[in-house]
Amino acid sequence: MLYKSFISVWPLLLSLGHAGTFDTCSTSEADTCSCPTTPVKRFQSRDFTFPEHLFPRTADSCSDGTPPCCVETGPGPLQVSPSTSKTNLQCGSKFGDDKLDVTDGVTYTIEDCPAAGPYSGEKCLHVAITPASGASVAGIHLQVDDKPITVNTKLGQWSFNSYCTTSPSECWVPVDAIIATFENPTVASLCDTSVYVAVGIDVAGKACASSATCFNQGTTIGSGNWFMYFKLDLQCPDTCLSKCCCPVTPPHPPETKSCSIGTAFGYGSGFINLNGDPVGPALSGSGCKRWGWYFTPTKATLTTGISGSLIVGAGQNDITKGTNVGSWSASLSGSKVNVQYNLYDDDTNGHFDLAEVHIYAACTAPSKCAPGQYTYVFPSGTLSGSSDTSYSASIQVDGTCSSYYLIFHAAVNESFPSSATCPAEAE
């Protein structure tokens, strides 16, 4: 069999395209890129000629924190199959008969070639030999071929000897030099191929009276002696060559419906109960003998502003029975009382919206406590009844009063799953 001398293929690489590398995706890329819903395309790199050390990187990340997905796969970096990554170092015709034999004494890996060597930046087959304790290695002989090795003589002339050193006892063979041994047919890479490796060492030491020869345990080379070669399986497990940053798609919200849950009154510091129980005085107007609260802030206090909670269903003025659906605030500015309602709309506190808004704001107590008779009733068409989580109103009052009467009322809806039964309304 002919052995071609190692020919660098680097000039050819400059003219060949190969898969691009991907570090991060920008936010704009994430917005326009979508992950495939079908199996990803497999990139057939074996159709092209480029050495193993140019396989693209795969450690992609998305700068905006969105998860990446693979849009193109292909062979990853070359590696030795784990099942053939090591073999015994045998120093006689039968392993175990010689004190110099070493279990798993020869290991094979694909690594970066030494940075200080002539093949820096490339990938190498690294053959590491571990001799028996006390033995010293006087010489290393190495042959690598794409076919089973047949020549077991003239070890000093084997073509791969120059890649080896005795201290440390190892060989660094550029992958491209191995590719060059494949003649019929030629190959673009060593992915999913097998190569045959014969490595022998000359050993001297206390364990032997004279020098001995040890080989990687495997198949006998030809006839006439017991020297051996080992079949090395190489592989390039598929990896991701191209990734896409995919925007996080929020789960589809469940279908819901809006249910009326009842009446809310404003509650807060300085409250007085409409019916005077337990905090009076009670209002004497029509319909005021019910639960709920009113406020009588001074002009100065209202000018500074007051606020509190909106409570639904606090029968008998017991707020522990009610539901806090949001907040209210009020302040006096000249001759106007500005009122703001804000309802909760989140998964923790609930999803509420306003169906009706009624506000009493005046210098004197109300003669009627029916919300529809208050000084402010929301105008028709200003509430949708399904999506109003806030509301503001500016109510005209006499700006010269020393104090004011205020009642904050609302009819409130809550969002429930469409399959649920709406609860009874709280009065």
One Martini backbone bead per residue (centre of mass of N, CA, C, O) as a GRO file, in nm:
protein
  427
    1MET     BB    1   0.098   0.034   0.020
    2LEU     BB    2   0.049   0.363  -0.009
    3TYR     BB    3   0.214   0.666   0.125
    4LYS     BB    4   0.132   0.974   0.170
    5SER     BB    5   0.228   1.265   0.208
    6PHE     BB    6   0.185   1.540   0.386
    7ILE     BB    7  -0.079   1.762   0.283
    8SER     BB    8  -0.177   2.067   0.283
    9VAL     BB    9  -0.526   2.215   0.291
   10TRP     BB   10  -0.541   2.523   0.352
   11PRO     BB   11  -0.581   2.670   0.076
   12LEU     BB   12  -0.859   2.534   0.024
   13LEU     BB   13  -1.022   2.655   0.263
   14LEU     BB   14  -1.045   2.954   0.158
   15SER     BB   15  -1.262   2.847  -0.079
   16LEU     BB   16  -1.450   2.730   0.144
   17GLY     BB   17  -1.750   2.671   0.264
   18HIS     BB   18  -1.901   2.708   0.592
   19ALA     BB   19  -2.038   2.694   0.870
   20GLY     BB   20  -2.148   2.910   1.077
   21THR     BB   21  -2.123   3.118   1.349
   22PHE     BB   22  -2.279   3.143   1.693
   23ASP     BB   23  -2.339   3.350   1.967
   24THR     BB   24  -2.571   3.575   1.923
   25CYS     BB   25  -2.891   3.724   1.960
   26SER     BB   26  -3.078   3.965   1.885
   27THR     BB   27  -3.372   4.110   1.944
   28SER     BB   28  -3.451   4.137   1.644
   29GLU     BB   29  -3.402   3.841   1.574
   30ALA     BB   30  -3.604   3.722   1.777
   31ASP     BB   31  -3.858   3.860   1.640
   32THR     BB   32  -3.798   3.710   1.340
   33CYS     BB   33  -3.759   3.434   1.468
   34SER     BB   34  -3.835   3.085   1.412
   35CYS     BB   35  -3.925   2.784   1.506
   36PRO     BB   36  -3.946   2.477   1.411
   37THR     BB   37  -4.199   2.209   1.364
   38THR     BB   38  -3.990   2.048   1.221
   39PRO     BB   39  -3.746   1.875   1.146
   40VAL     BB   40  -3.429   1.923   1.120
   41LYS     BB   41  -3.181   1.993   0.925
   42ARG     BB   42  -2.924   1.809   0.772
   43PHE     BB   43  -2.582   1.856   0.758
   44GLN     BB   44  -2.365   1.754   0.484
   45SER     BB   45  -2.031   1.771   0.539
   46ARG     BB   46  -1.913   1.524   0.371
   47ASP     BB   47  -1.925   1.687   0.085
   48PHE     BB   48  -1.680   1.829   0.215
   49THR     BB   49  -1.354   1.990   0.239
   50PHE     BB   50  -1.259   1.982   0.584
   51PRO     BB   51  -1.123   2.003   0.867
   52GLU     BB   52  -1.207   1.929   1.191
   53HIS     BB   53  -1.120   2.217   1.329
   54LEU     BB   54  -1.381   2.369   1.163
   55PHE     BB   55  -1.592   2.317   1.337
   56PRO     BB   56  -1.846   2.455   1.470
   57ARG     BB   57  -1.986   2.610   1.709
   58THR     BB   58  -2.247   2.558   1.995
   59ALA     BB   59  -2.234   2.805   2.215
   60ASP     BB   60  -2.521   2.939   2.237
   61SER     BB   61  -2.687   3.265   2.284
   62CYS     BB   62  -2.934   3.483   2.421
   63SER     BB   63  -2.933   3.815   2.500
   64ASP     BB   64  -3.259   3.817   2.597
   65GLY     BB   65  -3.323   3.512   2.723
   66THR     BB   66  -3.407   3.342   2.505
   67PRO     BB   67  -3.463   3.048   2.364
   68PRO     BB   68  -3.298   2.822   2.186
   69CYS     BB   69  -3.290   2.679   1.855
   70CYS     BB   70  -3.258   2.432   1.620
   71VAL     BB   71  -3.205   2.457   1.246
   72GLU     BB   72  -2.916   2.294   1.233
   73THR     BB   73  -2.757   1.991   1.163
   74GLY     BB   74  -2.443   1.813   1.245
   75PRO     BB   75  -2.137   1.737   1.261
   76GLY     BB   76  -1.919   1.718   1.497
   77PRO     BB   77  -1.662   1.669   1.658
   78LEU     BB   78  -1.408   1.475   1.658
   79GLN     BB   79  -1.402   1.125   1.781
   80VAL     BB   80  -1.354   0.868   1.987
   81SER     BB   81  -1.476   0.588   2.048
   82PRO     BB   82  -1.528   0.463   2.358
   83SER     BB   83  -1.478   0.152   2.272
   84THR     BB   84  -1.167   0.259   2.140
   85SER     BB   85  -0.993   0.444   2.364
   86LYS     BB   86  -0.865   0.162   2.466
   87THR     BB   87  -0.572  -0.043   2.553
   88ASN     BB   88  -0.345  -0.273   2.587
   89LEU     BB   89  -0.014  -0.340   2.700
   90GLN     BB   90   0.187  -0.564   2.512
   91CYS     BB   91   0.495  -0.783   2.588
   92GLY     BB   92   0.372  -1.038   2.432
   93SER     BB   93   0.195  -1.312   2.305
   94LYS     BB   94   0.064  -1.282   2.606
   95PHE     BB   95  -0.150  -1.147   2.807
   96GLY     BB   96   0.000  -1.164   3.145
   97ASP     BB   97   0.306  -1.294   3.113
   98ASP     BB   98   0.409  -0.999   3.164
   99LYS     BB   99   0.533  -0.744   3.370
  100LEU     BB  100   0.490  -0.513   3.133
  101ASP     BB  101   0.206  -0.527   3.141
  102VAL     BB  102  -0.083  -0.301   3.061
  103THR     BB  103  -0.372  -0.190   3.157
  104ASP     BB  104  -0.469   0.050   2.961
  105GLY     BB  105  -0.180   0.163   2.823
  106VAL     BB  106  -0.364   0.274   2.576
  107THR     BB  107  -0.463   0.591   2.443
  108TYR     BB  108  -0.738   0.761   2.256
  109THR     BB  109  -0.749   1.093   2.113
  110ILE     BB  110  -0.910   1.404   2.032
  111GLU     BB  111  -0.708   1.696   1.992
  112ASP     BB  112  -0.533   1.956   2.039
  113CYS     BB  113  -0.267   2.060   1.926
  114PRO     BB  114   0.013   2.168   2.020
  115ALA     BB  115   0.097   2.499   2.054
  116ALA     BB  116   0.426   2.450   2.020
  117GLY     BB  117   0.377   2.323   1.756
  118PRO     BB  118   0.339   2.274   1.403
  119TYR     BB  119  -0.001   2.212   1.465
  120SER     BB  120  -0.123   2.457   1.553
  121GLY     BB  121  -0.486   2.463   1.542
  122GLU     BB  122  -0.524   2.165   1.531
  123LYS     BB  123  -0.601   1.828   1.494
  124CYS     BB  124  -0.535   1.533   1.701
  125LEU     BB  125  -0.396   1.226   1.748
  126HIS     BB  126  -0.376   1.087   2.072
  127VAL     BB  127  -0.105   0.883   2.191
  128ALA     BB  128  -0.094   0.713   2.505
  129ILE     BB  129   0.179   0.576   2.698
  130THR     BB  130   0.189   0.326   2.970
  131PRO     BB  131   0.424   0.205   3.136
  132ALA     BB  132   0.571   0.028   3.344
  133SER     BB  133   0.693   0.024   3.639
  134GLY     BB  134   1.036   0.119   3.585
  135ALA     BB  135   1.006   0.177   3.292
  136SER     BB  136   1.166   0.255   2.982
  137VAL     BB  137   1.159   0.454   2.687
  138ALA     BB  138   1.350   0.421   2.379
  139GLY     BB  139   1.100   0.372   2.170
  140ILE     BB  140   0.879   0.465   1.887
  141HIS     BB  141   0.616   0.302   1.693
  142LEU     BB  142   0.419   0.423   1.402
  143GLN     BB  143   0.100   0.323   1.253
  144VAL     BB  144  -0.130   0.452   0.997
  145ASP     BB  145  -0.447   0.330   0.856
  146ASP     BB  146  -0.726   0.236   0.639
  147LYS     BB  147  -0.591  -0.042   0.672
  148PRO     BB  148  -0.477  -0.319   0.749
  149ILE     BB  149  -0.185  -0.412   0.888
  150THR     BB  150   0.113  -0.594   0.733
  151VAL     BB  151   0.377  -0.456   0.841
  152ASN     BB  152   0.638  -0.603   1.083
  153THR     BB  153   0.880  -0.436   0.976
  154LYS     BB  154   1.081  -0.180   1.002
  155LEU     BB  155   0.998   0.019   1.243
  156GLY     BB  156   1.200   0.265   1.195
  157GLN     BB  157   1.023   0.331   0.903
  158TRP     BB  158   0.779   0.438   0.996
  159SER     BB  159   0.580   0.715   0.895
  160PHE     BB  160   0.484   0.802   1.216
  161ASN     BB  161   0.730   0.840   1.414
  162SER     BB  162   0.768   1.163   1.414
  163TYR     BB  163   0.507   1.203   1.621
  164CYS     BB  164   0.703   1.097   1.849
  165THR     BB  165   0.774   1.044   2.204
  166THR     BB  166   0.940   0.927   2.500
  167SER     BB  167   0.933   1.228   2.657
  168PRO     BB  168   0.675   1.165   2.650
  169SER     BB  169   0.470   0.883   2.586
  170GLU     BB  170   0.388   0.998   2.263
  171CYS     BB  171   0.136   1.099   2.008
  172TRP     BB  172   0.100   1.355   1.736
  173VAL     BB  173  -0.158   1.339   1.492
  174PRO     BB  174  -0.266   1.476   1.229
  175VAL     BB  175  -0.562   1.445   1.076
  176ASP     BB  176  -0.467   1.513   0.785
  177ALA     BB  177  -0.259   1.276   0.774
  178ILE     BB  178  -0.479   1.057   0.784
  179ILE     BB  179  -0.647   1.138   0.541
  180ALA     BB  180  -0.402   1.087   0.335
  181THR     BB  181  -0.432   0.760   0.347
  182PHE     BB  182  -0.680   0.796   0.175
  183GLU     BB  183  -0.737   0.665  -0.163
  184ASN     BB  184  -0.966   0.410  -0.201
  185PRO     BB  185  -1.125   0.620  -0.110
  186THR     BB  186  -1.156   0.930  -0.048
  187VAL     BB  187  -1.174   1.181   0.217
  188ALA     BB  188  -1.299   1.458   0.401
  189SER     BB  189  -1.332   1.285   0.664
  190LEU     BB  190  -1.347   1.088   0.982
  191CYS     BB  191  -1.631   1.039   0.986
  192ASP     BB  192  -1.729   0.726   1.024
  193THR     BB  193  -1.453   0.582   1.072
  194SER     BB  194  -1.160   0.368   1.025
  195VAL     BB  195  -0.856   0.295   1.195
  196TYR     BB  196  -0.514   0.178   1.195
  197VAL     BB  197  -0.312   0.096   1.488
  198ALA     BB  198   0.047   0.091   1.542
  199VAL     BB  199   0.209   0.054   1.867
  200GLY     BB  200   0.552   0.064   1.959
  201ILE     BB  201   0.787  -0.030   2.223
  202ASP     BB  202   1.093   0.029   2.379
  203VAL     BB  203   1.205  -0.156   2.667
  204ALA     BB  204   1.352  -0.067   2.984
  205GLY     BB  205   1.448  -0.256   3.292
  206LYS     BB  206   1.415  -0.439   3.583
  207ALA     BB  207   1.200  -0.647   3.454
  208CYS     BB  208   1.440  -0.677   3.240
  209ALA     BB  209   1.736  -0.789   3.106
  210SER     BB  210   1.631  -0.672   2.841
  211SER     BB  211   1.501  -0.556   2.584
  212ALA     BB  212   1.162  -0.465   2.491
  213THR     BB  213   0.843  -0.529   2.330
  214CYS     BB  214   0.552  -0.324   2.281
  215PHE     BB  215   0.189  -0.342   2.225
  216ASN     BB  216  -0.104  -0.292   2.106
  217GLN     BB  217  -0.376  -0.454   2.158
  218GLY     BB  218  -0.494  -0.703   1.901
  219THR     BB  219  -0.399  -0.761   1.583
  220THR     BB  220  -0.208  -0.949   1.400
  221ILE     BB  221   0.078  -0.889   1.208
  222GLY     BB  222   0.080  -1.116   1.018
  223SER     BB  223   0.393  -1.290   1.032
  224GLY     BB  224   0.658  -1.404   1.271
  225ASN     BB  225   0.491  -1.240   1.490
  226TRP     BB  226   0.303  -1.054   1.758
  227PHE     BB  227   0.240  -0.802   1.635
  228MET     BB  228   0.008  -0.514   1.659
  229TYR     BB  229  -0.320  -0.395   1.590
  230PHE     BB  230  -0.571  -0.124   1.605
  231LYS     BB  231  -0.908  -0.051   1.599
  232LEU     BB  232  -1.033   0.275   1.514
  233ASP     BB  233  -1.316   0.454   1.605
  234LEU     BB  234  -1.487   0.718   1.439
  235GLN     BB  235  -1.667   1.028   1.533
  236CYS     BB  236  -1.963   1.269   1.471
  237PRO     BB  237  -2.170   1.384   1.657
  238ASP     BB  238  -2.441   1.540   1.656
  239THR     BB  239  -2.498   1.892   1.611
  240CYS     BB  240  -2.535   2.229   1.638
  241LEU     BB  241  -2.499   2.483   1.379
  242SER     BB  242  -2.789   2.632   1.409
  243LYS     BB  243  -2.941   2.908   1.575
  244CYS     BB  244  -3.245   3.029   1.738
  245CYS     BB  245  -3.408   3.301   1.868
  246CYS     BB  246  -3.692   3.258   2.070
  247PRO     BB  247  -3.966   3.377   2.150
  248VAL     BB  248  -4.168   3.390   2.409
  249THR     BB  249  -4.463   3.208   2.430
  250PRO     BB  250  -4.739   3.261   2.562
  251PRO     BB  251  -4.985   3.129   2.697
  252HIS     BB  252  -5.295   3.062   2.638
  253PRO     BB  253  -5.557   3.200   2.749
  254PRO     BB  254  -5.818   3.139   2.915
  255GLU     BB  255  -6.140   3.114   2.907
  256THR     BB  256  -6.374   3.375   2.989
  257LYS     BB  257  -6.590   3.536   3.232
  258SER     BB  258  -6.827   3.778   3.343
  259CYS     BB  259  -6.908   3.849   3.689
  260SER     BB  260  -7.129   3.950   3.915
  261ILE     BB  261  -7.044   4.032   4.273
  262GLY     BB  262  -7.129   4.338   4.343
  263THR     BB  263  -7.089   4.556   4.609
  264ALA     BB  264  -6.893   4.857   4.663
  265PHE     BB  265  -6.701   5.013   4.922
  266GLY     BB  266  -6.539   5.260   5.076
  267TYR     BB  267  -6.236   5.207   5.269
  268GLY     BB  268  -6.092   5.364   5.576
  269SER     BB  269  -5.961   5.612   5.720
  270GLY     BB  270  -6.230   5.763   5.896
  271PHE     BB  271  -6.470   5.595   5.911
  272ILE     BB  272  -6.830   5.559   5.862
  273ASN     BB  273  -7.123   5.419   5.921
  274LEU     BB  274  -7.420   5.434   5.776
  275ASN     BB  275  -7.568   5.281   6.042
  276GLY     BB  276  -7.359   5.320   6.298
  277ASP     BB  277  -7.235   5.008   6.274
  278PRO     BB  278  -7.014   5.090   6.510
  279VAL     BB  279  -6.983   5.370   6.355
  280GLY     BB  280  -7.058   5.702   6.419
  281PRO     BB  281  -7.294   5.850   6.271
  282ALA     BB  282  -7.582   5.799   6.133
  283LEU     BB  283  -7.763   5.805   5.858
  284SER     BB  284  -8.102   5.944   5.788
  285GLY     BB  285  -8.149   5.854   5.525
  286SER     BB  286  -8.263   5.694   5.268
  287GLY     BB  287  -8.116   5.373   5.275
  288CYS     BB  288  -7.894   5.379   5.536
  289LYS     BB  289  -7.970   5.081   5.655
  290ARG     BB  290  -7.656   4.976   5.595
  291TRP     BB  291  -7.387   4.877   5.462
  292GLY     BB  292  -7.107   5.092   5.496
  293TRP     BB  293  -6.932   5.405   5.398
  294TYR     BB  294  -6.821   5.721   5.530
  295PHE     BB  295  -6.694   6.067   5.493
  296THR     BB  296  -6.549   6.368   5.696
  297PRO     BB  297  -6.351   6.572   5.578
  298THR     BB  298  -6.163   6.819   5.578
  299LYS     BB  299  -6.046   7.049   5.373
  300ALA     BB  300  -5.747   6.997   5.436
  301THR     BB  301  -5.751   6.689   5.408
  302LEU     BB  302  -5.865   6.678   5.113
  303THR     BB  303  -5.638   6.839   4.987
  304THR     BB  304  -5.424   6.624   5.051
  305GLY     BB  305  -5.571   6.344   5.084
  306ILE     BB  306  -5.744   6.034   5.031
  307SER     BB  307  -5.766   5.670   5.117
  308GLY     BB  308  -5.843   5.323   5.001
  309SER     BB  309  -6.070   5.059   4.989
  310LEU     BB  310  -6.242   4.813   4.794
  311ILE     BB  311  -6.543   4.654   4.916
  312VAL     BB  312  -6.697   4.339   4.887
  313GLY     BB  313  -6.938   4.204   5.093
  314ALA     BB  314  -6.958   4.361   5.396
  315GLY     BB  315  -7.150   4.239   5.595
  316GLN     BB  316  -7.206   4.413   5.884
  317ASN     BB  317  -6.922   4.556   5.853
  318ASP     BB  318  -6.743   4.292   5.769
  319ILE     BB  319  -6.437   4.268   5.620
  320THR     BB  320  -6.387   3.951   5.640
  321LYS     BB  321  -6.631   3.899   5.426
  322GLY     BB  322  -6.481   4.045   5.218
  323THR     BB  323  -6.354   4.196   4.905
  324ASN     BB  324  -6.059   4.305   4.779
  325VAL     BB  325  -6.056   4.500   4.460
  326GLY     BB  326  -5.907   4.777   4.561
  327SER     BB  327  -5.885   5.135   4.502
  328TRP     BB  328  -5.899   5.469   4.648
  329SER     BB  329  -5.918   5.831   4.569
  330ALA     BB  330  -5.906   6.175   4.716
  331SER     BB  331  -5.933   6.531   4.611
  332LEU     BB  332  -5.896   6.880   4.659
  333SER     BB  333  -5.959   7.132   4.388
  334GLY     BB  334  -6.107   7.379   4.485
  335SER     BB  335  -6.427   7.289   4.329
  336LYS     BB  336  -6.293   6.986   4.320
  337VAL     BB  337  -6.339   6.633   4.318
  338ASN     BB  338  -6.091   6.388   4.291
  339VAL     BB  339  -6.141   6.058   4.155
  340GLN     BB  340  -5.997   5.720   4.212
  341TYR     BB  341  -6.002   5.402   4.050
  342ASN     BB  342  -5.840   5.072   4.139
  343LEU     BB  343  -5.822   4.758   4.008
  344TYR     BB  344  -5.762   4.444   4.008
  345ASP     BB  345  -5.526   4.259   3.758
  346ASP     BB  346  -5.441   3.956   3.883
  347ASP     BB  347  -5.342   3.636   4.000
  348THR     BB  348  -5.343   3.712   4.309
  349ASN     BB  349  -5.610   3.916   4.352
  350GLY     BB  350  -5.743   3.944   4.070
  351HIS     BB  351  -6.017   3.997   3.824
  352PHE     BB  352  -6.138   4.325   3.776
  353ASP     BB  353  -6.440   4.528   3.713
  354LEU     BB  354  -6.636   4.797   3.611
  355ALA     BB  355  -6.992   4.865   3.599
  356GLU     BB  356  -7.014   5.089   3.834
  357VAL     BB  357  -7.037   5.450   3.934
  358HIS     BB  358  -7.057   5.602   4.267
  359ILE     BB  359  -7.076   5.947   4.404
  360TYR     BB  360  -7.046   6.126   4.708
  361ALA     BB  361  -7.027   6.501   4.697
  362ALA     BB  362  -7.051   6.717   4.985
  363CYS     BB  363  -7.142   6.938   5.254
  364THR     BB  364  -7.378   6.739   5.291
  365ALA     BB  365  -7.584   6.511   5.373
  366PRO     BB  366  -7.758   6.259   5.261
  367SER     BB  367  -8.101   6.174   5.183
  368LYS     BB  368  -7.976   5.931   5.013
  369CYS     BB  369  -7.832   5.587   4.968
  370ALA     BB  370  -7.879   5.550   4.682
  371PRO     BB  371  -7.652   5.539   4.432
  372GLY     BB  372  -7.839   5.668   4.202
  373GLN     BB  373  -7.853   5.949   4.407
  374TYR     BB  374  -7.597   6.062   4.366
  375THR     BB  375  -7.391   6.320   4.255
  376TYR     BB  376  -7.247   6.068   4.105
  377VAL     BB  377  -7.300   5.924   3.778
  378PHE     BB  378  -7.218   5.734   3.546
  379PRO     BB  379  -7.197   5.759   3.228
  380SER     BB  380  -7.318   5.648   2.958
  381GLY     BB  381  -7.059   5.446   2.801
  382THR     BB  382  -6.794   5.448   3.006
  383LEU     BB  383  -6.860   5.135   3.043
  384SER     BB  384  -6.814   4.796   2.945
  385GLY     BB  385  -6.817   4.550   3.180
  386SER     BB  386  -6.499   4.395   3.122
  387SER     BB  387  -6.229   4.636   3.115
  388ASP     BB  388  -6.251   4.817   3.394
  389THR     BB  389  -5.983   4.907   3.624
  390SER     BB  390  -6.041   5.221   3.583
  391TYR     BB  391  -6.131   5.548   3.739
  392SER     BB  392  -6.231   5.892   3.672
  393ALA     BB  393  -6.337   6.191   3.864
  394SER     BB  394  -6.492   6.526   3.844
  395ILE     BB  395  -6.640   6.706   4.116
  396GLN     BB  396  -6.865   6.941   4.188
  397VAL     BB  397  -6.814   7.192   4.448
  398ASP     BB  398  -6.797   7.359   4.743
  399GLY     BB  399  -6.494   7.526   4.823
  400THR     BB  400  -6.596   7.656   5.130
  401CYS     BB  401  -6.601   7.419   5.297
  402SER     BB  402  -6.500   7.266   5.601
  403SER     BB  403  -6.658   7.003   5.501
  404TYR     BB  404  -6.721   6.654   5.389
  405TYR     BB  405  -6.921   6.428   5.201
  406LEU     BB  406  -6.834   6.074   5.143
  407ILE     BB  407  -6.906   5.829   4.877
  408PHE     BB  408  -6.799   5.499   4.769
  409HIS     BB  409  -6.909   5.336   4.466
  410ALA     BB  410  -6.960   4.993   4.326
  411ALA     BB  411  -6.986   4.780   4.051
  412VAL     BB  412  -6.868   4.437   4.029
  413ASN     BB  413  -6.651   4.240   3.839
  414GLU     BB  414  -6.548   3.896   3.757
  415SER     BB  415  -6.316   3.667   3.650
  416PHE     BB  416  -6.396   3.352   3.491
  417PRO     BB  417  -6.422   3.061   3.393
  418SER     BB  418  -6.633   2.951   3.149
  419SER     BB  419  -6.711   2.680   3.327
  420ALA     BB  420  -6.811   2.845   3.546
  421THR     BB  421  -7.003   2.949   3.816
  422CYS     BB  422  -7.162   3.207   3.912
  423PRO     BB  423  -7.185   3.389   4.174
  424ALA     BB  424  -7.338   3.532   4.413
  425GLU     BB  425  -7.444   3.833   4.489
  426ALA     BB  426  -7.338   4.099   4.671
  427GLU     BB  427  -7.504   4.352   4.873
   0.00000   0.00000   0.00000
